[in-house]
Structure formats: structure tokens, C-alpha cells
Amino acid sequence: MSYKKYYCLIPLLCLLSLHVNAEEYKTGDMSQEEYQKIREASVEHNECMDEFAISQLEVQSDPRVITDHAMKKCAPILDDLYNFLLTGGYAPEAMSRFVSSISNKGANKILPKLMMYMAQKNQ
């Protein structure tokens, strides 16, 4: 085939492949049940992180390490939330970012508390 035929054929194949791989995801508003599940999971995640951090204060001296371990320990809560939202028909990429933001907010709340505790403990 000549160069001109490839020039037209490749974009056409790309368009066809995009159409074939497209999936239908929910883009509307979340239901009250979904909002409630998100709130409950967020509270449960924050409580899990707090409890784990408190239990590690005497064992570990670095608040960043405590926070990291707490995030890993409490990750199953957010994994369950992620799976729940996927069954609701939401896009996996968007829900992954959403759940990650909940995790990051929890870490951003607990890290300053731990640092303040460590600073007071050293005085």
C-alpha cells in the first residue's frame, strides 16, 4: 500500500478501536445510599487510622512511617468502597481517584497530629 493509503487507514482504525472499547458508565448524581456508604467508609477509615496510629506511638518514632503503615492497614476499607462504587456503574478511573483522595485526606489529618504528639513527647 502506498503512503497515502496508510495515512487514511490508521486514523480510521483508531476511531473504530475507540468505539469498540467504549463502556457505558454512570455519570449522573449519586444516590443517597451511595453518599451514605461513602460517609460511613470515610469515618471508618479515619477511625482505623487513628486507632492504628495510637497503637504504634510507643513502637515507632517516625510519624511518617506510622502514617504509611496506618494507610496500608486501613486500605481494605477503601477497597470495599471502591468495589461498591464500581458495582454502581461508575468509571473505575474516576472512582480510583476518588477513593485515593479519601485516603490522602485521612493521612493529611493524622500526620500533623502525630508530629505534634512527637514534639510534645520530646520536650
PDB file of C-alpha atoms in Angstrom:
ATOM      1  CA  MET A   1       0.000   0.000   0.000  1.00  0.00           C
ATOM      2  CA  SER A   2       1.120   3.472  -0.628  1.00  0.00           C
ATOM      3  CA  TYR A   3       1.889   6.069   1.994  1.00  0.00           C
ATOM      4  CA  LYS A   4      -1.382   7.944   1.325  1.00  0.00           C
ATOM      5  CA  LYS A   5      -3.493   4.854   1.999  1.00  0.00           C
ATOM      6  CA  TYR A   6      -1.754   4.263   5.354  1.00  0.00           C
ATOM      7  CA  TYR A   7      -2.235   7.921   6.174  1.00  0.00           C
ATOM      8  CA  CYS A   8      -6.029   7.479   5.890  1.00  0.00           C
ATOM      9  CA  LEU A   9      -6.314   3.923   7.176  1.00  0.00           C
ATOM     10  CA  ILE A  10      -4.554   4.340  10.538  1.00  0.00           C
ATOM     11  CA  PRO A  11      -6.780   7.151  11.894  1.00  0.00           C
ATOM     12  CA  LEU A  12      -9.856   5.217  10.774  1.00  0.00           C
ATOM     13  CA  LEU A  13      -8.709   2.110  12.647  1.00  0.00           C
ATOM     14  CA  CYS A  14      -8.002   4.194  15.745  1.00  0.00           C
ATOM     15  CA  LEU A  15     -11.518   5.617  15.679  1.00  0.00           C
ATOM     16  CA  LEU A  16     -13.021   2.158  15.302  1.00  0.00           C
ATOM     17  CA  SER A  17     -10.979   0.791  18.190  1.00  0.00           C
ATOM     18  CA  LEU A  18     -12.122   3.639  20.452  1.00  0.00           C
ATOM     19  CA  HIS A  19     -15.732   2.846  19.664  1.00  0.00           C
ATOM     20  CA  VAL A  20     -15.298  -0.860  20.351  1.00  0.00           C
ATOM     21  CA  ASN A  21     -13.554  -0.305  23.701  1.00  0.00           C
ATOM     22  CA  ALA A  22     -16.010   2.305  24.983  1.00  0.00           C
ATOM     23  CA  GLU A  23     -18.023   1.257  28.021  1.00  0.00           C
ATOM     24  CA  GLU A  24     -21.088   2.866  29.453  1.00  0.00           C
ATOM     25  CA  TYR A  25     -20.587   4.400  32.886  1.00  0.00           C
ATOM     26  CA  LYS A  26     -22.921   6.250  35.166  1.00  0.00           C
ATOM     27  CA  THR A  27     -22.324   9.992  35.009  1.00  0.00           C
ATOM     28  CA  GLY A  28     -25.323  11.266  36.968  1.00  0.00           C
ATOM     29  CA  ASP A  29     -25.754  12.144  40.591  1.00  0.00           C
ATOM     30  CA  MET A  30     -25.031   9.629  43.324  1.00  0.00           C
ATOM     31  CA  SER A  31     -27.908   8.156  45.262  1.00  0.00           C
ATOM     32  CA  GLN A  32     -28.443   8.765  48.970  1.00  0.00           C
ATOM     33  CA  GLU A  33     -27.350   5.173  49.642  1.00  0.00           C
ATOM     34  CA  GLU A  34     -24.054   5.781  47.817  1.00  0.00           C
ATOM     35  CA  TYR A  35     -23.436   9.042  49.700  1.00  0.00           C
ATOM     36  CA  GLN A  36     -24.186   7.278  52.977  1.00  0.00           C
ATOM     37  CA  LYS A  37     -21.788   4.440  52.135  1.00  0.00           C
ATOM     38  CA  ILE A  38     -19.061   6.970  51.264  1.00  0.00           C
ATOM     39  CA  ARG A  39     -19.550   8.859  54.541  1.00  0.00           C
ATOM     40  CA  GLU A  40     -19.518   5.648  56.577  1.00  0.00           C
ATOM     41  CA  ALA A  41     -16.405   4.339  54.831  1.00  0.00           C
ATOM     42  CA  SER A  42     -14.625   7.667  55.293  1.00  0.00           C
ATOM     43  CA  VAL A  43     -15.407   7.769  59.023  1.00  0.00           C
ATOM     44  CA  GLU A  44     -14.454   4.108  59.452  1.00  0.00           C
ATOM     45  CA  HIS A  45     -11.177   4.716  57.585  1.00  0.00           C
ATOM     46  CA  ASN A  46     -10.287   7.729  59.731  1.00  0.00           C
ATOM     47  CA  GLU A  47     -11.096   5.833  62.938  1.00  0.00           C
ATOM     48  CA  CYS A  48      -8.993   2.883  61.782  1.00  0.00           C
ATOM     49  CA  MET A  49      -6.065   5.187  61.036  1.00  0.00           C
ATOM     50  CA  ASP A  50      -6.385   6.921  64.420  1.00  0.00           C
ATOM     51  CA  GLU A  51      -6.541   3.633  66.334  1.00  0.00           C
ATOM     52  CA  PHE A  52      -3.588   2.159  64.487  1.00  0.00           C
ATOM     53  CA  ALA A  53      -1.524   5.318  64.918  1.00  0.00           C
ATOM     54  CA  ILE A  54      -2.195   5.376  68.660  1.00  0.00           C
ATOM     55  CA  SER A  55      -1.159   1.752  68.958  1.00  0.00           C
ATOM     56  CA  GLN A  56       2.123   2.448  67.156  1.00  0.00           C
ATOM     57  CA  LEU A  57       3.196   5.569  69.051  1.00  0.00           C
ATOM     58  CA  GLU A  58       5.290   3.667  71.584  1.00  0.00           C
ATOM     59  CA  VAL A  59       6.764   1.288  68.995  1.00  0.00           C
ATOM     60  CA  GLN A  60       7.700   3.650  66.161  1.00  0.00           C
ATOM     61  CA  SER A  61       9.346   7.055  66.428  1.00  0.00           C
ATOM     62  CA  ASP A  62       8.767   8.361  62.903  1.00  0.00           C
ATOM     63  CA  PRO A  63       5.258   9.781  62.306  1.00  0.00           C
ATOM     64  CA  ARG A  64       5.617   9.318  58.539  1.00  0.00           C
ATOM     65  CA  VAL A  65       6.226   5.598  58.984  1.00  0.00           C
ATOM     66  CA  ILE A  66       3.258   5.316  61.339  1.00  0.00           C
ATOM     67  CA  THR A  67       1.042   7.108  58.823  1.00  0.00           C
ATOM     68  CA  ASP A  68       2.253   4.915  55.987  1.00  0.00           C
ATOM     69  CA  HIS A  69       1.585   1.728  57.942  1.00  0.00           C
ATOM     70  CA  ALA A  70      -1.820   3.030  59.012  1.00  0.00           C
ATOM     71  CA  MET A  71      -2.735   3.720  55.386  1.00  0.00           C
ATOM     72  CA  LYS A  72      -1.760   0.168  54.425  1.00  0.00           C
ATOM     73  CA  LYS A  73      -3.598  -1.358  57.383  1.00  0.00           C
ATOM     74  CA  CYS A  74      -6.814   0.550  56.667  1.00  0.00           C
ATOM     75  CA  ALA A  75      -6.748   0.211  52.868  1.00  0.00           C
ATOM     76  CA  PRO A  76      -9.267  -2.697  52.799  1.00  0.00           C
ATOM     77  CA  ILE A  77     -11.996  -0.316  53.966  1.00  0.00           C
ATOM     78  CA  LEU A  78     -11.438   1.878  50.932  1.00  0.00           C
ATOM     79  CA  ASP A  79     -11.082  -1.164  48.667  1.00  0.00           C
ATOM     80  CA  ASP A  80     -14.565  -2.234  49.726  1.00  0.00           C
ATOM     81  CA  LEU A  81     -15.872   1.271  48.985  1.00  0.00           C
ATOM     82  CA  TYR A  82     -14.196   1.211  45.578  1.00  0.00           C
ATOM     83  CA  ASN A  83     -15.795  -2.139  44.729  1.00  0.00           C
ATOM     84  CA  PHE A  84     -19.187  -0.891  45.937  1.00  0.00           C
ATOM     85  CA  LEU A  85     -18.956   2.166  43.688  1.00  0.00           C
ATOM     86  CA  LEU A  86     -17.900   0.038  40.716  1.00  0.00           C
ATOM     87  CA  THR A  87     -20.987  -2.118  41.115  1.00  0.00           C
ATOM     88  CA  GLY A  88     -22.964   1.126  40.895  1.00  0.00           C
ATOM     89  CA  GLY A  89     -21.691   1.613  37.343  1.00  0.00           C
ATOM     90  CA  TYR A  90     -19.146   4.377  37.889  1.00  0.00           C
ATOM     91  CA  ALA A  91     -15.931   4.656  35.870  1.00  0.00           C
ATOM     92  CA  PRO A  92     -13.032   2.772  37.530  1.00  0.00           C
ATOM     93  CA  GLU A  93     -10.503   5.555  36.915  1.00  0.00           C
ATOM     94  CA  ALA A  94     -12.712   8.206  38.475  1.00  0.00           C
ATOM     95  CA  MET A  95     -13.564   6.049  41.475  1.00  0.00           C
ATOM     96  CA  SER A  96      -9.907   5.155  41.975  1.00  0.00           C
ATOM     97  CA  ARG A  97      -9.013   8.851  42.149  1.00  0.00           C
ATOM     98  CA  PHE A  98     -11.977   9.498  44.434  1.00  0.00           C
ATOM     99  CA  VAL A  99     -11.010   6.746  46.883  1.00  0.00           C
ATOM    100  CA  SER A 100      -7.365   7.873  46.770  1.00  0.00           C
ATOM    101  CA  SER A 101      -8.439  11.373  47.738  1.00  0.00           C
ATOM    102  CA  ILE A 102     -10.227   9.968  50.807  1.00  0.00           C
ATOM    103  CA  SER A 103      -7.051   8.096  51.752  1.00  0.00           C
ATOM    104  CA  ASN A 104      -4.869  11.161  51.239  1.00  0.00           C
ATOM    105  CA  LYS A 105      -7.182  13.362  53.301  1.00  0.00           C
ATOM    106  CA  GLY A 106      -7.031  10.856  56.139  1.00  0.00           C
ATOM    107  CA  ALA A 107      -3.239  10.817  56.007  1.00  0.00           C
ATOM    108  CA  ASN A 108      -3.110  14.607  55.862  1.00  0.00           C
ATOM    109  CA  LYS A 109      -5.249  14.787  59.009  1.00  0.00           C
ATOM    110  CA  ILE A 110      -3.320  12.267  61.068  1.00  0.00           C
ATOM    111  CA  LEU A 111       0.251  13.235  60.174  1.00  0.00           C
ATOM    112  CA  PRO A 112       0.189  16.709  61.817  1.00  0.00           C
ATOM    113  CA  LYS A 113      -1.407  15.196  64.942  1.00  0.00           C
ATOM    114  CA  LEU A 114       1.360  12.630  65.187  1.00  0.00           C
ATOM    115  CA  MET A 115       4.058  15.238  64.607  1.00  0.00           C
ATOM    116  CA  MET A 116       2.626  17.455  67.345  1.00  0.00           C
ATOM    117  CA  TYR A 117       2.450  14.493  69.736  1.00  0.00           C
ATOM    118  CA  MET A 118       6.050  13.535  68.968  1.00  0.00           C
ATOM    119  CA  ALA A 119       7.203  17.135  69.507  1.00  0.00           C
ATOM    120  CA  GLN A 120       5.423  17.349  72.863  1.00  0.00           C
ATOM    121  CA  LYS A 121       6.777  13.963  73.895  1.00  0.00           C
ATOM    122  CA  ASN A 122      10.373  15.076  73.217  1.00  0.00           C
ATOM    123  CA  GLN A 123      10.084  18.172  75.416  1.00  0.00           C
TER     124      GLN A 123
END
